[in-house]
CSV table of C-alpha atoms in Angstrom, one decimal:
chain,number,residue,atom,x,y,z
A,1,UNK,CA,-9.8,54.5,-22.6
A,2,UNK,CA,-12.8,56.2,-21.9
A,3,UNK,CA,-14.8,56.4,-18.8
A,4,UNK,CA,-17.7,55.0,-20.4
A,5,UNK,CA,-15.4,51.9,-21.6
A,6,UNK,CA,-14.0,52.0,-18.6
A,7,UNK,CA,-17.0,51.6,-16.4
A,8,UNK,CA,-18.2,49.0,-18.7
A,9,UNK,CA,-15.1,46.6,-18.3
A,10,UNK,CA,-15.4,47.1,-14.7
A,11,UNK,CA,-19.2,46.1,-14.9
A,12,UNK,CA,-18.1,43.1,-16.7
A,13,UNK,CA,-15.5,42.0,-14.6
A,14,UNK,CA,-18.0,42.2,-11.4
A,15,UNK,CA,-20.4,40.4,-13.3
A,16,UNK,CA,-18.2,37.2,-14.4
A,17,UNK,CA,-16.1,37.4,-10.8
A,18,UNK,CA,-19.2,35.8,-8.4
A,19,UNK,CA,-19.8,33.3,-11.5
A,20,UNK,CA,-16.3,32.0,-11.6
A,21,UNK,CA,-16.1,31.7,-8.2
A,22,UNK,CA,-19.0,29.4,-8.2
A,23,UNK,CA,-17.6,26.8,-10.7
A,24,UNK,CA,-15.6,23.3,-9.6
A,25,UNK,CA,-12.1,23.3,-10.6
A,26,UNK,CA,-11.2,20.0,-12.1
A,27,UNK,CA,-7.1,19.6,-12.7
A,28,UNK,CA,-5.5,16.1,-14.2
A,29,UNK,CA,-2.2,15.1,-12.7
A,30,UNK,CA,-0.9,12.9,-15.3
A,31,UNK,CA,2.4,11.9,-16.1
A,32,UNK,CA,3.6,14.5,-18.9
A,33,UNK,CA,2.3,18.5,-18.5
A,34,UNK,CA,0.1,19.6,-21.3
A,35,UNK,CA,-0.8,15.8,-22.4
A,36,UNK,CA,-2.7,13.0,-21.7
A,37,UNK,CA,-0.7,10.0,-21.9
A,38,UNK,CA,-1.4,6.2,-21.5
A,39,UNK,CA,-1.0,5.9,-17.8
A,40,UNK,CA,-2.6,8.8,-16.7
A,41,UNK,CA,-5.7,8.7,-14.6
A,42,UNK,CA,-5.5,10.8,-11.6
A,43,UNK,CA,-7.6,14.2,-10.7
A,44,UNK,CA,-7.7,17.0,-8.1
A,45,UNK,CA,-11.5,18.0,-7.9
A,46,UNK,CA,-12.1,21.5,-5.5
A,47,UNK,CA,-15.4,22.6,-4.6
A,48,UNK,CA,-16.3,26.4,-4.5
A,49,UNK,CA,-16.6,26.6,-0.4
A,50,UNK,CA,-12.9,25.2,-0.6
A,51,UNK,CA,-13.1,20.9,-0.1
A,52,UNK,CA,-10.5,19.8,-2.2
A,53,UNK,CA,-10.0,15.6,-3.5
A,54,UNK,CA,-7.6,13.0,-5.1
A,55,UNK,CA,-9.3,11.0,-7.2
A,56,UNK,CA,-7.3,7.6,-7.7
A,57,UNK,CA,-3.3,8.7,-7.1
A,58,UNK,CA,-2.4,6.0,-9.6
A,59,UNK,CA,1.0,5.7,-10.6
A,60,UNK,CA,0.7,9.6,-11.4
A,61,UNK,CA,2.0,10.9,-8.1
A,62,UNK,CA,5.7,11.4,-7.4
A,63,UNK,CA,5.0,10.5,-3.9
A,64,UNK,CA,2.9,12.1,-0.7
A,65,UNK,CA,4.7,15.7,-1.4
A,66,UNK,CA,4.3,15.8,-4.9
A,67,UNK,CA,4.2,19.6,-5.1
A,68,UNK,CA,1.0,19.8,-8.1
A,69,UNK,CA,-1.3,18.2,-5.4
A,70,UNK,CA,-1.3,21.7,-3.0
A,71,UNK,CA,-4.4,20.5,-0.2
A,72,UNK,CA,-5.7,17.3,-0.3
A,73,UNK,CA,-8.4,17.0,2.3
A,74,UNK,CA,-9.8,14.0,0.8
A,75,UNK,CA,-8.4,10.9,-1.1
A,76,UNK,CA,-10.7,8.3,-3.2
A,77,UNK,CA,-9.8,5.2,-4.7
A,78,UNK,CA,-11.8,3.3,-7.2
A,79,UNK,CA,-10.9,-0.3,-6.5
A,80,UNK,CA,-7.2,-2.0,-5.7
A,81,UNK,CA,-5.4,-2.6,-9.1
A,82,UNK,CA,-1.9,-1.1,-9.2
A,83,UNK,CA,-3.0,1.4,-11.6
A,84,UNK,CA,-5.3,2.9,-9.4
A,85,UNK,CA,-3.8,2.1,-5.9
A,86,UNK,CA,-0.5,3.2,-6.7
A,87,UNK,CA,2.1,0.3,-6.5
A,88,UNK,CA,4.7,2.2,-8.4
A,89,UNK,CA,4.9,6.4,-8.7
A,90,UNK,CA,6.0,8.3,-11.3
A,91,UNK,CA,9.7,8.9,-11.0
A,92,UNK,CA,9.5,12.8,-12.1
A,93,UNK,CA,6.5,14.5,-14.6
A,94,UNK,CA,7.9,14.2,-18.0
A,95,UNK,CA,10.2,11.5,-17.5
A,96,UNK,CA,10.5,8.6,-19.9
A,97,UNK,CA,8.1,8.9,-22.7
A,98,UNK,CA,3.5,9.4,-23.3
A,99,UNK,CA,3.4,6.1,-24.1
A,100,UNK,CA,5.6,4.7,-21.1
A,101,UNK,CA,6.0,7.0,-18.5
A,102,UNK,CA,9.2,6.2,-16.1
A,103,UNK,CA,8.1,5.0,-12.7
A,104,UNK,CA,9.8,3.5,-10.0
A,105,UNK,CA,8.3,0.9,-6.9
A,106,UNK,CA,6.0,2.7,-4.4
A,107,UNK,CA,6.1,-0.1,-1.3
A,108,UNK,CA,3.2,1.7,0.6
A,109,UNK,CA,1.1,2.8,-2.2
A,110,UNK,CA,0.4,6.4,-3.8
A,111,UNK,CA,-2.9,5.9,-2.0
A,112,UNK,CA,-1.5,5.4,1.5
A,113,UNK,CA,1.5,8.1,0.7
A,114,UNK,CA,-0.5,10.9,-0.3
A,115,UNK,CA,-2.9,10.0,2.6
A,116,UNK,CA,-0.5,10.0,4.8
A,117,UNK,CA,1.4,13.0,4.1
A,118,UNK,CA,-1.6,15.1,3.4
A,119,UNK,CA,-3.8,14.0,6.5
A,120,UNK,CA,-6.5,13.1,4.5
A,121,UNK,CA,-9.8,11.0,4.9
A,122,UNK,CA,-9.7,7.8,3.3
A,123,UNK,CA,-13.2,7.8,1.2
A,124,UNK,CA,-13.3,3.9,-0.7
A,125,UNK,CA,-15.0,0.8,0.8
A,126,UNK,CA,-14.1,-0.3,4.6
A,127,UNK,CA,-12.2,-3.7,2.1
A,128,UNK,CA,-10.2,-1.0,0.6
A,129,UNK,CA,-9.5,1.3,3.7
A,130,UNK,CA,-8.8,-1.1,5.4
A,131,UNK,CA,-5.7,-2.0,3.5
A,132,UNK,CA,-4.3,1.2,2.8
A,133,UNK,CA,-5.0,1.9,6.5
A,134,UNK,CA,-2.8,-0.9,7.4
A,135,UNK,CA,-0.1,0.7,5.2
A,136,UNK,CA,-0.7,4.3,6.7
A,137,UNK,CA,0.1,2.2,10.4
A,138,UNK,CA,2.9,1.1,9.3
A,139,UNK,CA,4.2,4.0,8.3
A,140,UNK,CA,3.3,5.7,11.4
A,141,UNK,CA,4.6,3.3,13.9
A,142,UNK,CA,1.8,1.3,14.7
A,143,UNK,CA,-1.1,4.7,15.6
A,144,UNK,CA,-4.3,3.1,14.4
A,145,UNK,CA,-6.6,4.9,11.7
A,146,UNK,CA,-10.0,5.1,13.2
A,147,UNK,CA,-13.2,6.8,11.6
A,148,UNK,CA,-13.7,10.1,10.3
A,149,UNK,CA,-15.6,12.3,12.8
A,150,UNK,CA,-18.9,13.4,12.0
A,151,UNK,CA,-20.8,16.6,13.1
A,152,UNK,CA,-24.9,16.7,11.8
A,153,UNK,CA,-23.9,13.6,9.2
A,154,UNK,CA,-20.9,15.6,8.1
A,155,UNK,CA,-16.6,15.5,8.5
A,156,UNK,CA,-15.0,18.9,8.6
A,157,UNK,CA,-12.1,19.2,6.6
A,158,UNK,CA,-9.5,19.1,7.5
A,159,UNK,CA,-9.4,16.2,9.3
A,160,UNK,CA,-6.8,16.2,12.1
A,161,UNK,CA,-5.5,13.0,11.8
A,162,UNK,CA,-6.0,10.4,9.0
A,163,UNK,CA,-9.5,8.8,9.0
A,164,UNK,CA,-11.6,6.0,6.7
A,165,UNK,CA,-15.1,7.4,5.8
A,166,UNK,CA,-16.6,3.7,7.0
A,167,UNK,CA,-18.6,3.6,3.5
A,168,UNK,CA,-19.7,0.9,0.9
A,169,UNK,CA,-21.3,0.3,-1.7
A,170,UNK,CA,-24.1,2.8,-2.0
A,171,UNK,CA,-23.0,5.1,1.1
A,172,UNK,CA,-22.7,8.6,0.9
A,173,UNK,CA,-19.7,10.5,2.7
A,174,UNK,CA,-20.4,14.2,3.8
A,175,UNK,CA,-17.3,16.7,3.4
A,176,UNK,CA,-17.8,20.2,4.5
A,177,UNK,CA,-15.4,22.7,5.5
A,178,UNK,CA,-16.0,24.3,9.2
A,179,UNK,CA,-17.5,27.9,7.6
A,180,UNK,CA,-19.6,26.1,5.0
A,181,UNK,CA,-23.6,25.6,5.0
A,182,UNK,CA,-23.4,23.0,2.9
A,183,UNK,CA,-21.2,20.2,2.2
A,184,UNK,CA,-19.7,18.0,-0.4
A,185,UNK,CA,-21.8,14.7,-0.9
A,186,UNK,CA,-19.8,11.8,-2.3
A,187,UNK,CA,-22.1,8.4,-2.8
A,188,UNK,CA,-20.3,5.1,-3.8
A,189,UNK,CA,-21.6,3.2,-6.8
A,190,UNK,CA,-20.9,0.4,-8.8
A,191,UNK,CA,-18.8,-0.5,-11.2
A,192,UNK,CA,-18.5,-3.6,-13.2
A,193,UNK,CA,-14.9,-4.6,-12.8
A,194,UNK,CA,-12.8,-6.4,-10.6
A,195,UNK,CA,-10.9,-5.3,-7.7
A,196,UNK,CA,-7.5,-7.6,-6.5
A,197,UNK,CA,-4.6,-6.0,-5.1
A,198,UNK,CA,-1.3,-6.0,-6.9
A,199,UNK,CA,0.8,-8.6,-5.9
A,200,UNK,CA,3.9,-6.1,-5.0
A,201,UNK,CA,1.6,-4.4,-2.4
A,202,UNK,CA,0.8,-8.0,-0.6
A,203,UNK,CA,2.8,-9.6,2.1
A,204,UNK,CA,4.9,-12.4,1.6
A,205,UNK,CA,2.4,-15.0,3.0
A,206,UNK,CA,-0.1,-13.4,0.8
A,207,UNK,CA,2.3,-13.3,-2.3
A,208,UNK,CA,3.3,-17.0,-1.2
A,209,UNK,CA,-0.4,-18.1,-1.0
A,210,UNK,CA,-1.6,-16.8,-4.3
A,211,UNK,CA,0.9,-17.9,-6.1
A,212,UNK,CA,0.7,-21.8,-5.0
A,213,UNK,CA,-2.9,-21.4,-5.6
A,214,UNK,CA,-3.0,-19.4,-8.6
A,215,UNK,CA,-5.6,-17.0,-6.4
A,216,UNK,CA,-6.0,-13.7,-6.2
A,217,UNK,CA,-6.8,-11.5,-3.3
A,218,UNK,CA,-10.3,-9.5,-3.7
A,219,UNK,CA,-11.1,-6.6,-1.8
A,220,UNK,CA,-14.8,-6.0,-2.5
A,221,UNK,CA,-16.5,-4.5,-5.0
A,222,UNK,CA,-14.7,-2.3,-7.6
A,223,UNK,CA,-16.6,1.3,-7.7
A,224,UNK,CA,-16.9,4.4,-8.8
A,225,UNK,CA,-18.3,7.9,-7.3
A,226,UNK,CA,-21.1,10.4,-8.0
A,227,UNK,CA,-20.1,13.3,-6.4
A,228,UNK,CA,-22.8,16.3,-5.7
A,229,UNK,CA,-20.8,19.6,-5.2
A,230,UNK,CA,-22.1,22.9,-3.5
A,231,UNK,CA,-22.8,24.8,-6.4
A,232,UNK,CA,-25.2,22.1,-7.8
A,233,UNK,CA,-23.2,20.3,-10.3
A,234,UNK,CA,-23.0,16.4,-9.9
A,235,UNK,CA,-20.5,14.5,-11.3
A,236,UNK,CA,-20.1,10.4,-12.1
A,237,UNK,CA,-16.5,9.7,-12.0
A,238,UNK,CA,-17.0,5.6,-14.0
A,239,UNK,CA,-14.1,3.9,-12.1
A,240,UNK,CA,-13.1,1.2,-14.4
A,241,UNK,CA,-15.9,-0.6,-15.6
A,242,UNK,CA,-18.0,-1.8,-18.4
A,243,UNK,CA,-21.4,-1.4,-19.7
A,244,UNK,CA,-24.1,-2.1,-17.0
A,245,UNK,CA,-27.8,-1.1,-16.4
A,246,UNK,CA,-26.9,1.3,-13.3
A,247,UNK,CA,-25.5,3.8,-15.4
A,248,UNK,CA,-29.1,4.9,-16.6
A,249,UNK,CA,-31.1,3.6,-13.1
A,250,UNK,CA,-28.7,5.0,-10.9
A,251,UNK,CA,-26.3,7.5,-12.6
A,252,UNK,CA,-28.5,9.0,-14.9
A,253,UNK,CA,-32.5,8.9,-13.3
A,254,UNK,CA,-31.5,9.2,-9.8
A,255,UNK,CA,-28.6,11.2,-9.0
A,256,UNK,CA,-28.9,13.0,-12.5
A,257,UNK,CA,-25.2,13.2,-13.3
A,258,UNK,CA,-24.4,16.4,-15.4
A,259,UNK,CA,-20.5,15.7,-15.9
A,260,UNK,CA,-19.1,12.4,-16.5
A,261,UNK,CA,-15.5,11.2,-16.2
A,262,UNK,CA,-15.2,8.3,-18.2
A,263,UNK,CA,-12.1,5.4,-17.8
A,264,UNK,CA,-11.3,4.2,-21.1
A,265,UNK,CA,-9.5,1.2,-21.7
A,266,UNK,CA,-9.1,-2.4,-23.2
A,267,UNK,CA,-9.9,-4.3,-20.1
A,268,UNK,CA,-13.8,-2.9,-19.7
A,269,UNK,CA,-14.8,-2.5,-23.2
A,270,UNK,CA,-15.2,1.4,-23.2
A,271,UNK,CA,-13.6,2.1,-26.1
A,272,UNK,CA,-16.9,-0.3,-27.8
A,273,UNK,CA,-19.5,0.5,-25.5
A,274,UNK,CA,-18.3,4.1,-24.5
A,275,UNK,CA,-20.4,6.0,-27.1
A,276,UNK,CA,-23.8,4.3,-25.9
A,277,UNK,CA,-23.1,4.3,-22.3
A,278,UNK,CA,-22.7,8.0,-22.5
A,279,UNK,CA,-25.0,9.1,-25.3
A,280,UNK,CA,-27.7,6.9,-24.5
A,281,UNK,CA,-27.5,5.6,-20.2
A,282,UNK,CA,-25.6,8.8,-18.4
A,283,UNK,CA,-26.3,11.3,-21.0
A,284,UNK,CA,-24.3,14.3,-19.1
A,285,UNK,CA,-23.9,17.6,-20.8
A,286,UNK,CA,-20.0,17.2,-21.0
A,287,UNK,CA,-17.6,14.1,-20.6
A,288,UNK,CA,-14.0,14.0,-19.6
A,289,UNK,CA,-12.2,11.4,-21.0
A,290,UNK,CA,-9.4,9.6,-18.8
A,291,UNK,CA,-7.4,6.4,-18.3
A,292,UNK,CA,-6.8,5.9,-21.7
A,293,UNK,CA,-3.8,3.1,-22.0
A,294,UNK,CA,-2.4,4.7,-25.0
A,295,UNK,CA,-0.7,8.1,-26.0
A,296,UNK,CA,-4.0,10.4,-26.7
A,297,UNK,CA,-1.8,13.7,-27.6
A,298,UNK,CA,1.5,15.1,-28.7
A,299,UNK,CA,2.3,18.5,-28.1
A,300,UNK,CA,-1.3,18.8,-26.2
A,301,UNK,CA,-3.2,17.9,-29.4
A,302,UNK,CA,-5.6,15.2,-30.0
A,303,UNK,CA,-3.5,12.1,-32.2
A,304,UNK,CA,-5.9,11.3,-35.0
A,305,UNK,CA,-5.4,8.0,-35.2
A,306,UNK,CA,-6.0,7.5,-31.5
A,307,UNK,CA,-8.8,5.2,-30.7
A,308,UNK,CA,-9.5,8.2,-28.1
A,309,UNK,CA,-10.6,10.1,-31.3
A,310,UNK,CA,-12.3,7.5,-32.8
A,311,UNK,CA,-14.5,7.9,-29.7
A,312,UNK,CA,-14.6,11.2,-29.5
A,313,UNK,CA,-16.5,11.5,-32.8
A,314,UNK,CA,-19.1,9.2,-31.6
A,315,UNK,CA,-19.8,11.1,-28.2
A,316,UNK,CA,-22.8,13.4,-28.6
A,317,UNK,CA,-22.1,15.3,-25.1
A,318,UNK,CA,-19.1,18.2,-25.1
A,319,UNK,CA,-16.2,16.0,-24.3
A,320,UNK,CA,-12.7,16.9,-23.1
A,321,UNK,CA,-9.4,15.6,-22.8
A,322,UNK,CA,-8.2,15.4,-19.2
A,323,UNK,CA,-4.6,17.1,-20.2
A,324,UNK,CA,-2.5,16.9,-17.5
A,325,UNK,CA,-2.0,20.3,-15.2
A,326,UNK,CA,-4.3,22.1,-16.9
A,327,UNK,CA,-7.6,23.2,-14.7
A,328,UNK,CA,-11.1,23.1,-16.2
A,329,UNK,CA,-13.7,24.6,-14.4
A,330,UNK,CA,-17.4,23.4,-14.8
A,331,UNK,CA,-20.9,25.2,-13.5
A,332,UNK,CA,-23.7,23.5,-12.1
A,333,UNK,CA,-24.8,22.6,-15.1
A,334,UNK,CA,-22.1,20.4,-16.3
A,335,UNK,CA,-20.7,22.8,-18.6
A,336,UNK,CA,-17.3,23.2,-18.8
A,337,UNK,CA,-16.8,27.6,-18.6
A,338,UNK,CA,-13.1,28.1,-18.5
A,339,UNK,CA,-9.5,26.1,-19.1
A,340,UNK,CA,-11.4,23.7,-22.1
């Protein structure tokens, strides 16, 4: 190699090096590595200045140590179902099959266990940190989980002890590290779904008490997250939920969402009213697509006859499939610049 050739790698390499560390690394923990399979919904999001989040632990966790989460300053839950919450984990990645991974019973929650064993701020409705804060307690012999500190409207991460971000619908929680100018801002918003708690996760009065009265226990509104990072891009991670009007007033005109990650599913319609949502309310330069409740790939390639393709054809934005263990990066543009 030449010195000319030479000089011009190096050139190149400086060039694309300050670039790449400027992008948000986005990596699925599903149930099987290399695929995204029906019960798959959680994500690791980390922010260029270092903040790192969970984004719904699900029943894709192995418990608080699972060894693909690395730092979790951060944990966010969408609403209480035990797909989301965590009522069972997964029993090891790979095990069982894409269409039914193998899980076993997860008595605290995934929520509360990776919490917990992370030291992480709780960043969900007061409804829902309340509960898994009670679970967190219980686990640490009674210690009471108060609110996150705040310095100038902002938490430094890490936290030192486990802490609820005292938001709702609508509030925004600041996460900064301590040598950061800026932070990341996370605002709550709404989702048009409901949000009871599984009944494996409730006491036995509660259990008792829903069953003779064929009630369920609500714990607020179900949501889902914008999320503004530090190097500009802002990202609308949907929750589960349907079609509704906030997606353009809110999502879309307000926060201008460049990235969305979309829940799919039977239960809220999305795999009807996906296309238009997307196309035509959030209209983000790419889309991840998540949550899916069927087996979206074999041997890391999209199934044809998946309804996840189906969709896929309609979607006007770049979209991706949120394959498990492998990490996208994005720019603040919403475009996806390495890993898709």
């Amino acid at each position: 190699m030449n010195a000319a050739h030479t000089g011009a790698t190096l050139a190149f390499l400086l060039a694309v090096a300050p670039a790449s560390a400027q992008n948000v690394k986005i990596t699925p923990v599903g149930s099987h590595p290399g695929e995204l399979c029906a019960s798959d919904r959680a994500m690791v999001f980390e922010d260029p200045t270092g903040v790192r989040f969970l984004y719904d632990p699900a029943h894709n966790v192995t418990g608080g140590n699972d060894p693909r989460l690395g730092t979790i300053h951060m944990v966010l839950l969408s609403h209480m179902h035990g797909d989301h919450v965590g009522d069972q984990m997964l029993k090891a990645p790979g095990a069982g099959t894409c269409a039914n991974p193998e899980r076993v019973p997860a008595p605290n929650s995934t929520t509360a266990e990776v919490a917990a064993a992370k030291n992480a701020a709780l960043v969900m409705t007061r409804a829902m940190s309340g509960f898994v804060a009670t679970k967190i307690q219980a686990m640490h012999a009674g210690k009471p989980i108060g609110f996150c500190p705040q310095t100038g409207g902002a938490t430094v991460v890490p936290v030192e002890t486990v802490c609820a971000s005292q938001t709702d619908l609508g509030g925004v929680f600041v996460a900064k590290t301590a040598k950061a100018s800026q932070g990341v801002e996370i605002t709550i918003v709404y989702a048009s779904h409901v949000n009871n708690a599984p009944p494996a996760l409730l006491s036995k009065p509660q259990q008792e008490a829903a069953k003779a009265d064929g009630a369920v226990f609500e714990y607020g509104p179900a949501t889902g997250f914008v999320v503004r990072f530090t190097n500009g891009l802002t990202a609308y991670l949907s929750g589960d939920t349907g079609i509704h009007s906030e997606m353009k007033t809110v999502v879309h005109d307000f926060h201008k969402a460049n990235l969305a990650v979309l829940n799919l599913g039977n239960n809220p319609g999305i795999f009807s009213s996906g296309a238009y949502a997307v196309n035509e309310l959030v209209r983000p330069a790419s889309v991840i697509l998540t949550h899916p409740n069927e087996p979206v790939t074999e041997s890391g390639k999209l199934r044809p006859a998946s309804r996840t393709a189906a969709l896929i054809k309609e979607l006007k934005p770049a979209a991706y499939l949120a394959l498990s263990g492998r990490t996208m990066e994005f720019d603040s543009l919403g475009k996806c610049v390495a890993g898709c």
